[in-house]
Each structure stands twice: as C-alpha cells, then as structure tokens.
C-alpha cells in the first residue's frame, strides 16, 4: 500500500541514472589536448582548412601564355568598361565659362589650384565653434511660437510731422545721419549667427615727407610679418598738387586682407598679447562701427612694436619708421550691436557710449 501512494518524484529520485553527465568545459579542454597531441604533421589539419596551397597549382602551358592578349580581349567586349575618372587633366588656361573644357573647382584634388588643408584649426576658431556661437545664439535668439509671424517691422524712412503745408505729399526722408538705409535685421537662427568674415589691416602715409620708399618698405615688411600676408601698395586716385599727389604714381598706403586661419591668428595675437600690454588702455570706442556690422580700431607704433614677430627682430626696424596700423574687422552681423557682442566675446574691450 505504501508503494502505491509514492509520488512520481520519489520514484525518479530512487532510480539510479543510467547516463553519465560530463561538464562542457572539461569536455572542451580534453578535446583541445587531444587535438594538440594528434596534430603533429602538416597533413593532419582541420576539416575547415584547405590542405593544398595555391602555389602548388600547375602552371599554364606555353601555348596559353603566348595566345593571351588582354588588349584584343578588351576590344572584343560588346560593352566597354567605363573610363577612369582620374584620367582627366585640368586645362592649363581658363578659356571662359562657355568653353567645353572647364577646370575643376579649387577644392578638388585634381585642380591646379588645390591647396591641401587645413590640418588644424586656430584656438580662437575652435573656441568660437564650440562655445561662442551657441552662447551668441542663446543671447540673440527671439522665439516665435509655431503658426505665428514676427511683429511688423518699424518704419525705416522718416516721415513729415505736417507742421507746414509744404509737408503734404512729400516723399519720405532717408535715415538721419546717413544717405543710405541700414541693413535689415533678420530673426536670429542657427544659420545666421554672427561670425568673422575678413580683416583689413592698413597703414596710411599721412605726411608727404614720409612717402619715401624707405618708409613704404618698412611698413610693408612689418605688415607682412604681423599678418602673414603679403602687403599691397595703394596709390593715389586723384592728382592734387598741394599735397604732392600724382594719380596712379604716388604711394599712399599699404594694406593686407586677412581671411581664414590668418584672420583668427592675427586677432588672437591682438587680444592675448598686444592689448594687455598697452599702458592704461581703455579699449575700442563704442561708436567705431559703420552701422552694418563692421568695427574699426587703431594701434599706435608703440603697440605695433609689441607683436611677437616685430619684438623678436626689433633692431632690424628703425624705431622712428615703425608704422601705426588701422584694423577693420568685417563680420556677418547686420548691425553694430551684434558685431560688438561678437568681438567682446572674443576678448576685445569697449569703452564709451555704444552707438547702434
């Protein structure tokens, strides 16, 4: 009676297992030992490895070698292979936009004007991309909810107050203080964040006695050393006898236009090296803009001598011939406020009343 009431689990536990269980790790280790002990020769290989080598294959006969003609084989093809795109050689001379042979763009490696790089970015440019641009977007961004339009723009032309009967039907006047209209300000987005566009550095020879070639050469050498760009000479556009100026003959100034890496390197030197060393320097005037996003400031000869390229070879330049330079910073901003905010974020100080 006791055996009839026994549970199936007790019956299974009372029976001895007939199959022997082996650990998989132990089984793999025993197979590995057996394989290393049996694979003693090169012929005893695994089934996944091909025992024959391609070097042991029989060589083609002499008749096959002599009859092989790859050129004739390519001609017998019904559909020719596409030509390689690397066979194109750009023309040596540009023959106009209507000529069938057009040179590739300068950014293409096939172009004769291709310049590799840049391989590294200036620190100021990296700071602008990573930090300054998002901060400027946060400061200047104006949110408009979806489905709404920005408010109406203000009147750009000035009207008449109708205090006189002659004001009736008169056209609107232009802006006060300038003959042209200022640029319109678009809503700030990630597409039009203010950034540096180019920098002009120039020196004007103001005195007729300083228009000697020696002054011009020293000014050009210093501008080239400071900006890393070869300076160009600007000549007089009109003939004025009282100022000893002859048209297209008298040299009036030297200038250099900076873009890209040279622009950021020059501005970083001005901000980090030159301006902190100027004694009692107040900064750039707040009204130095032109109303379209371009700001200008000047550096005296004593400040020009603080550039590292000039200071290391200071004895090479006559002290009385070191020129003063004027710097014009062109930005993509459409007003002076945004341009001033961009330059102040890069480290340029401003003083006085800010004129927008």
mmCIF file of C-alpha atoms in Angstrom:
data_model
loop_
_atom_site.group_PDB
_atom_site.id
_atom_site.type_symbol
_atom_site.label_atom_id
_atom_site.label_comp_id
_atom_site.label_asym_id
_atom_site.label_seq_id
_atom_site.Cartn_x
_atom_site.Cartn_y
_atom_site.Cartn_z
ATOM 1 C CA UNK A 1 0.000 0.000 0.000
ATOM 2 C CA UNK A 2 2.918 2.340 0.692
ATOM 3 C CA UNK A 3 4.324 1.820 -2.772
ATOM 4 C CA UNK A 4 1.023 2.712 -4.372
ATOM 5 C CA UNK A 5 0.911 6.093 -2.613
ATOM 6 C CA UNK A 6 4.516 7.036 -3.561
ATOM 7 C CA UNK A 7 4.851 10.187 -5.641
ATOM 8 C CA UNK A 8 6.424 10.090 -9.107
ATOM 9 C CA UNK A 9 9.226 12.438 -7.930
ATOM 10 C CA UNK A 10 10.318 9.947 -5.221
ATOM 11 C CA UNK A 11 10.314 7.123 -7.750
ATOM 12 C CA UNK A 12 12.578 9.106 -10.098
ATOM 13 C CA UNK A 13 14.981 10.039 -7.300
ATOM 14 C CA UNK A 14 15.149 6.416 -6.096
ATOM 15 C CA UNK A 15 16.238 5.209 -9.551
ATOM 16 C CA UNK A 16 19.965 5.470 -10.446
ATOM 17 C CA UNK A 17 20.799 7.485 -13.544
ATOM 18 C CA UNK A 18 21.971 5.339 -16.400
ATOM 19 C CA UNK A 19 23.597 8.273 -18.390
ATOM 20 C CA UNK A 20 26.838 9.890 -17.283
ATOM 21 C CA UNK A 21 26.836 13.716 -17.403
ATOM 22 C CA UNK A 22 30.119 15.478 -18.316
ATOM 23 C CA UNK A 23 30.919 19.202 -17.915
ATOM 24 C CA UNK A 24 31.149 21.046 -21.224
ATOM 25 C CA UNK A 25 34.257 22.957 -20.137
ATOM 26 C CA UNK A 26 36.037 19.748 -19.229
ATOM 27 C CA UNK A 27 34.928 18.135 -22.469
ATOM 28 C CA UNK A 28 36.300 21.104 -24.497
ATOM 29 C CA UNK A 29 39.622 21.022 -22.638
ATOM 30 C CA UNK A 30 40.045 17.284 -23.230
ATOM 31 C CA UNK A 31 39.325 17.742 -26.949
ATOM 32 C CA UNK A 32 41.852 20.599 -27.122
ATOM 33 C CA UNK A 33 44.525 18.430 -25.500
ATOM 34 C CA UNK A 34 43.743 15.588 -27.864
ATOM 35 C CA UNK A 35 43.901 17.901 -30.885
ATOM 36 C CA UNK A 36 47.257 19.330 -29.887
ATOM 37 C CA UNK A 37 48.612 15.886 -29.311
ATOM 38 C CA UNK A 38 47.413 14.453 -32.629
ATOM 39 C CA UNK A 39 48.194 17.464 -34.979
ATOM 40 C CA UNK A 40 51.891 16.765 -35.303
ATOM 41 C CA UNK A 41 52.347 16.960 -39.067
ATOM 42 C CA UNK A 42 51.209 19.442 -41.745
ATOM 43 C CA UNK A 43 48.810 16.879 -43.232
ATOM 44 C CA UNK A 44 46.806 16.472 -40.027
ATOM 45 C CA UNK A 45 44.678 19.622 -40.378
ATOM 46 C CA UNK A 46 41.134 20.519 -39.522
ATOM 47 C CA UNK A 47 38.320 19.998 -41.976
ATOM 48 C CA UNK A 48 37.877 23.791 -42.359
ATOM 49 C CA UNK A 49 41.432 24.299 -43.620
ATOM 50 C CA UNK A 50 42.284 23.530 -47.224
ATOM 51 C CA UNK A 51 45.397 21.312 -47.228
ATOM 52 C CA UNK A 52 46.504 22.284 -50.752
ATOM 53 C CA UNK A 53 48.230 25.594 -51.469
ATOM 54 C CA UNK A 54 47.677 27.859 -54.468
ATOM 55 C CA UNK A 55 51.418 27.851 -55.083
ATOM 56 C CA UNK A 56 51.278 24.114 -55.763
ATOM 57 C CA UNK A 57 48.817 24.520 -58.651
ATOM 58 C CA UNK A 58 50.189 23.572 -62.109
ATOM 59 C CA UNK A 59 51.438 26.480 -64.230
ATOM 60 C CA UNK A 60 49.696 27.310 -67.538
ATOM 61 C CA UNK A 61 51.193 25.940 -70.695
ATOM 62 C CA UNK A 62 53.343 27.895 -73.135
ATOM 63 C CA UNK A 63 50.575 27.986 -75.767
ATOM 64 C CA UNK A 64 48.187 29.645 -73.297
ATOM 65 C CA UNK A 65 50.811 32.241 -72.357
ATOM 66 C CA UNK A 66 51.609 33.191 -75.951
ATOM 67 C CA UNK A 67 47.961 33.298 -77.022
ATOM 68 C CA UNK A 68 46.896 35.587 -74.136
ATOM 69 C CA UNK A 69 46.174 39.089 -75.493
ATOM 70 C CA UNK A 70 44.390 41.366 -72.957
ATOM 71 C CA UNK A 71 44.098 44.287 -75.424
ATOM 72 C CA UNK A 72 42.311 42.180 -78.031
ATOM 73 C CA UNK A 73 40.133 40.726 -75.333
ATOM 74 C CA UNK A 74 39.043 44.185 -74.223
ATOM 75 C CA UNK A 75 38.256 45.149 -77.836
ATOM 76 C CA UNK A 76 36.082 42.067 -78.301
ATOM 77 C CA UNK A 77 33.829 43.077 -75.435
ATOM 78 C CA UNK A 78 30.338 44.038 -76.532
ATOM 79 C CA UNK A 79 30.060 46.581 -73.698
ATOM 80 C CA UNK A 80 33.160 48.509 -72.813
ATOM 81 C CA UNK A 81 34.087 49.264 -69.233
ATOM 82 C CA UNK A 82 33.570 52.880 -68.014
ATOM 83 C CA UNK A 83 36.712 55.051 -68.244
ATOM 84 C CA UNK A 84 38.526 56.041 -65.095
ATOM 85 C CA UNK A 85 37.653 59.452 -63.694
ATOM 86 C CA UNK A 86 41.248 60.091 -62.641
ATOM 87 C CA UNK A 87 42.477 60.431 -66.244
ATOM 88 C CA UNK A 88 41.124 63.991 -66.508
ATOM 89 C CA UNK A 89 43.810 66.665 -66.565
ATOM 90 C CA UNK A 90 42.608 70.221 -65.975
ATOM 91 C CA UNK A 91 43.361 72.732 -68.735
ATOM 92 C CA UNK A 92 46.337 74.975 -68.228
ATOM 93 C CA UNK A 93 44.446 78.145 -69.125
ATOM 94 C CA UNK A 94 40.891 79.247 -68.377
ATOM 95 C CA UNK A 95 39.109 79.919 -71.676
ATOM 96 C CA UNK A 96 35.857 81.295 -70.370
ATOM 97 C CA UNK A 97 32.613 79.898 -68.965
ATOM 98 C CA UNK A 98 31.322 78.722 -72.382
ATOM 99 C CA UNK A 99 34.308 76.555 -73.226
ATOM 100 C CA UNK A 100 33.552 72.802 -73.162
ATOM 101 C CA UNK A 101 36.643 72.042 -71.052
ATOM 102 C CA UNK A 102 36.098 73.613 -67.643
ATOM 103 C CA UNK A 103 38.658 73.388 -64.831
ATOM 104 C CA UNK A 104 37.552 71.646 -61.640
ATOM 105 C CA UNK A 105 36.872 73.749 -58.518
ATOM 106 C CA UNK A 106 39.904 74.655 -56.393
ATOM 107 C CA UNK A 107 38.636 72.325 -53.636
ATOM 108 C CA UNK A 108 39.094 69.275 -55.904
ATOM 109 C CA UNK A 109 42.442 67.431 -55.665
ATOM 110 C CA UNK A 110 42.571 67.377 -59.486
ATOM 111 C CA UNK A 111 42.690 71.167 -59.677
ATOM 112 C CA UNK A 112 45.917 73.021 -60.315
ATOM 113 C CA UNK A 113 44.905 75.490 -57.588
ATOM 114 C CA UNK A 114 44.258 72.815 -54.952
ATOM 115 C CA UNK A 115 45.858 73.557 -51.586
ATOM 116 C CA UNK A 116 45.650 70.721 -49.024
ATOM 117 C CA UNK A 117 44.438 71.575 -45.548
ATOM 118 C CA UNK A 118 43.645 72.958 -43.132
ATOM 119 C CA UNK A 119 45.124 70.248 -40.943
ATOM 120 C CA UNK A 120 44.431 72.099 -37.680
ATOM 121 C CA UNK A 121 42.214 74.999 -36.634
ATOM 122 C CA UNK A 122 43.320 78.066 -34.638
ATOM 123 C CA UNK A 123 42.331 78.076 -30.995
ATOM 124 C CA UNK A 124 40.118 81.138 -31.405
ATOM 125 C CA UNK A 125 38.197 79.451 -34.214
ATOM 126 C CA UNK A 126 37.740 76.307 -32.146
ATOM 127 C CA UNK A 127 36.506 78.412 -29.213
ATOM 128 C CA UNK A 128 34.017 80.185 -31.460
ATOM 129 C CA UNK A 129 32.658 76.927 -32.882
ATOM 130 C CA UNK A 130 32.346 75.137 -29.546
ATOM 131 C CA UNK A 131 31.450 77.935 -27.106
ATOM 132 C CA UNK A 132 30.879 81.407 -28.537
ATOM 133 C CA UNK A 133 28.444 80.507 -31.329
ATOM 134 C CA UNK A 134 25.978 78.666 -29.017
ATOM 135 C CA UNK A 135 26.222 81.492 -26.462
ATOM 136 C CA UNK A 136 25.510 84.156 -29.090
ATOM 137 C CA UNK A 137 22.531 82.173 -30.334
ATOM 138 C CA UNK A 138 21.170 81.961 -26.794
ATOM 139 C CA UNK A 139 21.594 85.708 -26.251
ATOM 140 C CA UNK A 140 20.209 86.913 -29.582
ATOM 141 C CA UNK A 141 17.509 84.310 -30.248
ATOM 142 C CA UNK A 142 13.903 85.518 -30.330
ATOM 143 C CA UNK A 143 11.331 82.740 -30.138
ATOM 144 C CA UNK A 144 8.156 82.852 -32.220
ATOM 145 C CA UNK A 145 5.613 80.121 -31.456
ATOM 146 C CA UNK A 146 4.663 77.828 -34.350
ATOM 147 C CA UNK A 147 1.966 79.283 -36.559
ATOM 148 C CA UNK A 148 2.743 82.899 -35.623
ATOM 149 C CA UNK A 149 4.624 85.539 -37.553
ATOM 150 C CA UNK A 150 7.028 88.112 -36.127
ATOM 151 C CA UNK A 151 5.606 91.526 -35.422
ATOM 152 C CA UNK A 152 5.514 94.272 -38.046
ATOM 153 C CA UNK A 153 8.817 95.937 -38.793
ATOM 154 C CA UNK A 154 9.260 99.566 -37.895
ATOM 155 C CA UNK A 155 9.227 102.338 -40.439
ATOM 156 C CA UNK A 156 12.681 102.684 -41.974
ATOM 157 C CA UNK A 157 12.138 106.019 -43.745
ATOM 158 C CA UNK A 158 11.306 109.134 -41.749
ATOM 159 C CA UNK A 159 8.049 110.911 -42.395
ATOM 160 C CA UNK A 160 6.987 114.538 -42.013
ATOM 161 C CA UNK A 161 5.180 115.965 -38.990
ATOM 162 C CA UNK A 162 2.757 118.025 -41.142
ATOM 163 C CA UNK A 163 3.588 121.249 -39.283
ATOM 164 C CA UNK A 164 3.853 123.046 -42.608
ATOM 165 C CA UNK A 165 1.541 122.960 -45.627
ATOM 166 C CA UNK A 166 4.594 122.099 -47.728
ATOM 167 C CA UNK A 167 4.886 118.705 -45.996
ATOM 168 C CA UNK A 168 1.836 117.369 -47.760
ATOM 169 C CA UNK A 169 2.505 114.728 -50.449
ATOM 170 C CA UNK A 170 6.243 114.935 -49.914
ATOM 171 C CA UNK A 171 8.252 111.683 -50.154
ATOM 172 C CA UNK A 172 9.634 110.133 -47.008
ATOM 173 C CA UNK A 173 13.094 111.159 -45.876
ATOM 174 C CA UNK A 174 16.102 108.927 -45.504
ATOM 175 C CA UNK A 175 17.601 107.912 -42.162
ATOM 176 C CA UNK A 176 19.179 110.559 -40.002
ATOM 177 C CA UNK A 177 22.940 110.927 -40.346
ATOM 178 C CA UNK A 178 23.425 108.720 -43.407
ATOM 179 C CA UNK A 179 22.359 108.779 -47.056
ATOM 180 C CA UNK A 180 21.601 105.043 -47.326
ATOM 181 C CA UNK A 181 19.292 102.710 -45.452
ATOM 182 C CA UNK A 182 20.785 100.400 -42.806
ATOM 183 C CA UNK A 183 20.732 96.675 -43.328
ATOM 184 C CA UNK A 184 17.609 94.854 -42.199
ATOM 185 C CA UNK A 185 17.961 92.605 -39.166
ATOM 186 C CA UNK A 186 16.683 89.103 -39.707
ATOM 187 C CA UNK A 187 15.462 86.852 -36.880
ATOM 188 C CA UNK A 188 18.420 85.099 -35.279
ATOM 189 C CA UNK A 189 18.669 81.377 -36.062
ATOM 190 C CA UNK A 190 21.470 78.837 -36.168
ATOM 191 C CA UNK A 191 22.016 79.740 -39.834
ATOM 192 C CA UNK A 192 22.933 83.412 -39.371
ATOM 193 C CA UNK A 193 24.944 83.541 -36.147
ATOM 194 C CA UNK A 194 27.410 86.472 -36.393
ATOM 195 C CA UNK A 195 30.916 85.378 -37.320
ATOM 196 C CA UNK A 196 34.138 86.901 -38.584
ATOM 197 C CA UNK A 197 34.302 87.361 -42.345
ATOM 198 C CA UNK A 198 37.612 89.157 -43.006
ATOM 199 C CA UNK A 199 40.008 91.700 -41.516
ATOM 200 C CA UNK A 200 41.700 94.601 -43.286
ATOM 201 C CA UNK A 201 44.977 95.888 -41.846
ATOM 202 C CA UNK A 202 46.420 99.027 -43.436
ATOM 203 C CA UNK A 203 48.771 101.916 -42.800
ATOM 204 C CA UNK A 204 48.238 105.336 -44.387
ATOM 205 C CA UNK A 205 51.245 107.561 -45.095
ATOM 206 C CA UNK A 206 49.849 110.906 -43.980
ATOM 207 C CA UNK A 207 52.822 113.243 -44.345
ATOM 208 C CA UNK A 208 54.275 113.999 -47.807
ATOM 209 C CA UNK A 209 57.756 113.746 -46.292
ATOM 210 C CA UNK A 210 57.097 110.137 -45.229
ATOM 211 C CA UNK A 211 56.264 108.952 -48.746
ATOM 212 C CA UNK A 212 59.831 107.916 -49.316
ATOM 213 C CA UNK A 213 60.341 104.349 -50.419
ATOM 214 C CA UNK A 214 62.128 103.530 -47.155
ATOM 215 C CA UNK A 215 59.005 104.242 -45.080
ATOM 216 C CA UNK A 216 56.926 102.226 -47.517
ATOM 217 C CA UNK A 217 59.260 99.245 -47.370
ATOM 218 C CA UNK A 218 59.385 99.208 -43.574
ATOM 219 C CA UNK A 219 55.587 99.450 -43.309
ATOM 220 C CA UNK A 220 55.152 96.630 -45.842
ATOM 221 C CA UNK A 221 57.677 94.420 -44.036
ATOM 222 C CA UNK A 222 56.017 94.916 -40.660
ATOM 223 C CA UNK A 223 52.526 94.289 -42.061
ATOM 224 C CA UNK A 224 53.732 91.125 -43.743
ATOM 225 C CA UNK A 225 55.464 89.904 -40.574
ATOM 226 C CA UNK A 226 52.438 90.628 -38.369
ATOM 227 C CA UNK A 227 49.661 89.346 -40.640
ATOM 228 C CA UNK A 228 51.459 86.558 -42.571
ATOM 229 C CA UNK A 229 50.018 88.089 -45.774
ATOM 230 C CA UNK A 230 51.983 89.992 -48.389
ATOM 231 C CA UNK A 231 51.042 93.678 -48.241
ATOM 232 C CA UNK A 232 49.885 95.538 -51.349
ATOM 233 C CA UNK A 233 50.538 99.188 -52.158
ATOM 234 C CA UNK A 234 47.646 101.614 -52.681
ATOM 235 C CA UNK A 235 48.328 104.558 -54.968
ATOM 236 C CA UNK A 236 46.589 107.902 -55.287
ATOM 237 C CA UNK A 237 43.368 108.023 -57.284
ATOM 238 C CA UNK A 238 43.497 111.764 -57.986
ATOM 239 C CA UNK A 239 46.208 114.322 -58.629
ATOM 240 C CA UNK A 240 46.435 117.105 -56.007
ATOM 241 C CA UNK A 241 49.379 119.464 -56.357
ATOM 242 C CA UNK A 242 49.098 120.966 -52.854
ATOM 243 C CA UNK A 243 49.512 117.529 -51.267
ATOM 244 C CA UNK A 244 52.169 116.408 -53.799
ATOM 245 C CA UNK A 245 49.928 113.624 -55.090
ATOM 246 C CA UNK A 246 50.085 112.256 -58.636
ATOM 247 C CA UNK A 247 47.381 109.945 -59.918
ATOM 248 C CA UNK A 248 48.410 106.260 -60.067
ATOM 249 C CA UNK A 249 52.011 107.173 -59.161
ATOM 250 C CA UNK A 250 52.181 108.388 -55.560
ATOM 251 C CA UNK A 251 52.040 105.583 -52.978
ATOM 252 C CA UNK A 252 49.539 106.477 -50.266
ATOM 253 C CA UNK A 253 49.131 103.340 -48.127
ATOM 254 C CA UNK A 254 49.866 99.649 -47.722
ATOM 255 C CA UNK A 255 47.167 97.134 -46.858
ATOM 256 C CA UNK A 256 46.669 93.427 -46.205
ATOM 257 C CA UNK A 257 43.444 91.429 -46.370
ATOM 258 C CA UNK A 258 43.162 88.528 -43.926
ATOM 259 C CA UNK A 259 40.839 85.562 -44.233
ATOM 260 C CA UNK A 260 40.581 82.119 -42.709
ATOM 261 C CA UNK A 261 43.422 80.962 -40.460
ATOM 262 C CA UNK A 262 45.472 84.165 -40.798
ATOM 263 C CA UNK A 263 42.479 86.219 -39.662
ATOM 264 C CA UNK A 264 41.947 84.221 -36.455
ATOM 265 C CA UNK A 265 45.674 84.088 -35.659
ATOM 266 C CA UNK A 266 46.062 87.866 -36.059
ATOM 267 C CA UNK A 267 43.035 88.665 -33.893
ATOM 268 C CA UNK A 268 44.147 86.244 -31.176
ATOM 269 C CA UNK A 269 47.584 87.928 -31.079
ATOM 270 C CA UNK A 270 45.974 91.356 -30.767
ATOM 271 C CA UNK A 271 43.673 90.220 -27.939
ATOM 272 C CA UNK A 272 46.069 87.990 -25.988
ATOM 273 C CA UNK A 273 49.452 89.688 -26.494
ATOM 274 C CA UNK A 274 49.197 93.309 -27.640
ATOM 275 C CA UNK A 275 46.168 94.819 -25.898
ATOM 276 C CA UNK A 276 47.011 93.596 -22.349
ATOM 277 C CA UNK A 277 50.483 95.196 -22.623
ATOM 278 C CA UNK A 278 49.262 98.660 -23.672
ATOM 279 C CA UNK A 279 49.576 101.014 -20.723
ATOM 280 C CA UNK A 280 46.245 102.448 -19.498
ATOM 281 C CA UNK A 281 44.394 101.016 -22.487
ATOM 282 C CA UNK A 282 40.682 101.817 -22.270
ATOM 283 C CA UNK A 283 39.589 99.683 -25.195
ATOM 284 C CA UNK A 284 37.907 100.226 -28.536
ATOM 285 C CA UNK A 285 35.471 103.101 -28.861
ATOM 286 C CA UNK A 286 31.825 102.071 -28.641
ATOM 287 C CA UNK A 287 30.936 104.207 -31.661
ATOM 288 C CA UNK A 288 33.569 102.819 -34.024
ATOM 289 C CA UNK A 289 31.100 100.846 -36.160
ATOM 290 C CA UNK A 290 29.679 101.784 -39.536
ATOM 291 C CA UNK A 291 26.136 100.599 -38.772
ATOM 292 C CA UNK A 292 26.466 97.452 -40.910
ATOM 293 C CA UNK A 293 28.384 95.143 -38.584
ATOM 294 C CA UNK A 294 31.941 96.371 -39.292
ATOM 295 C CA UNK A 295 34.121 97.760 -36.489
ATOM 296 C CA UNK A 296 37.475 99.537 -36.679
ATOM 297 C CA UNK A 297 40.242 100.420 -34.219
ATOM 298 C CA UNK A 298 43.834 101.616 -34.411
ATOM 299 C CA UNK A 299 47.169 100.679 -32.850
ATOM 300 C CA UNK A 300 49.960 103.174 -32.221
ATOM 301 C CA UNK A 301 53.599 102.469 -33.247
ATOM 302 C CA UNK A 302 54.420 101.577 -29.636
ATOM 303 C CA UNK A 303 51.680 98.914 -29.697
ATOM 304 C CA UNK A 304 52.792 97.597 -33.105
ATOM 305 C CA UNK A 305 56.234 97.002 -31.622
ATOM 306 C CA UNK A 306 54.683 94.607 -29.079
ATOM 307 C CA UNK A 307 53.783 92.000 -31.708
ATOM 308 C CA UNK A 308 55.997 88.914 -31.250
ATOM 309 C CA UNK A 309 57.178 88.996 -34.873
ATOM 310 C CA UNK A 310 58.328 92.624 -34.507
ATOM 311 C CA UNK A 311 59.668 92.340 -30.976
ATOM 312 C CA UNK A 312 61.950 89.425 -31.755
ATOM 313 C CA UNK A 313 63.608 91.440 -34.568
ATOM 314 C CA UNK A 314 63.133 94.912 -33.124
ATOM 315 C CA UNK A 315 66.679 96.015 -34.017
ATOM 316 C CA UNK A 316 66.002 95.326 -37.692
ATOM 317 C CA UNK A 317 63.440 98.154 -37.949
ATOM 318 C CA UNK A 318 64.309 101.826 -37.355
ATOM 319 C CA UNK A 319 62.345 102.954 -34.271
ATOM 320 C CA UNK A 320 61.052 106.112 -35.953
ATOM 321 C CA UNK A 321 59.818 104.168 -39.005
ATOM 322 C CA UNK A 322 57.584 101.674 -37.188
ATOM 323 C CA UNK A 323 54.103 102.485 -38.543
ATOM 324 C CA UNK A 324 50.762 102.748 -36.824
ATOM 325 C CA UNK A 325 48.125 100.395 -38.203
ATOM 326 C CA UNK A 326 44.361 100.591 -38.601
ATOM 327 C CA UNK A 327 42.339 97.383 -38.237
ATOM 328 C CA UNK A 328 38.908 96.960 -39.822
ATOM 329 C CA UNK A 329 37.031 93.856 -38.653
ATOM 330 C CA UNK A 330 34.246 92.784 -41.038
ATOM 331 C CA UNK A 331 31.567 90.475 -39.643
ATOM 332 C CA UNK A 332 28.378 88.922 -40.995
ATOM 333 C CA UNK A 333 26.272 90.861 -38.481
ATOM 334 C CA UNK A 334 23.857 93.431 -39.864
ATOM 335 C CA UNK A 335 24.204 95.964 -37.029
ATOM 336 C CA UNK A 336 26.876 97.241 -34.682
ATOM 337 C CA UNK A 337 25.279 95.719 -31.587
ATOM 338 C CA UNK A 338 25.665 92.133 -32.768
ATOM 339 C CA UNK A 339 29.167 92.796 -34.096
ATOM 340 C CA UNK A 340 30.204 94.410 -30.803
ATOM 341 C CA UNK A 341 28.798 91.450 -28.888
ATOM 342 C CA UNK A 342 30.788 89.050 -31.076
ATOM 343 C CA UNK A 343 34.095 90.888 -30.628
ATOM 344 C CA UNK A 344 33.574 91.412 -26.903
ATOM 345 C CA UNK A 345 33.044 87.653 -26.514
ATOM 346 C CA UNK A 346 36.422 87.165 -28.225
ATOM 347 C CA UNK A 347 38.137 89.454 -25.719
ATOM 348 C CA UNK A 348 38.132 92.943 -27.267
ATOM 349 C CA UNK A 349 37.125 95.593 -24.663
ATOM 350 C CA UNK A 350 34.866 98.557 -25.498
ATOM 351 C CA UNK A 351 34.530 101.884 -23.742
ATOM 352 C CA UNK A 352 32.297 104.924 -24.025
ATOM 353 C CA UNK A 353 28.774 105.135 -25.318
ATOM 354 C CA UNK A 354 27.721 102.227 -27.506
ATOM 355 C CA UNK A 355 26.255 103.601 -30.722
ATOM 356 C CA UNK A 356 23.985 101.277 -32.701
#
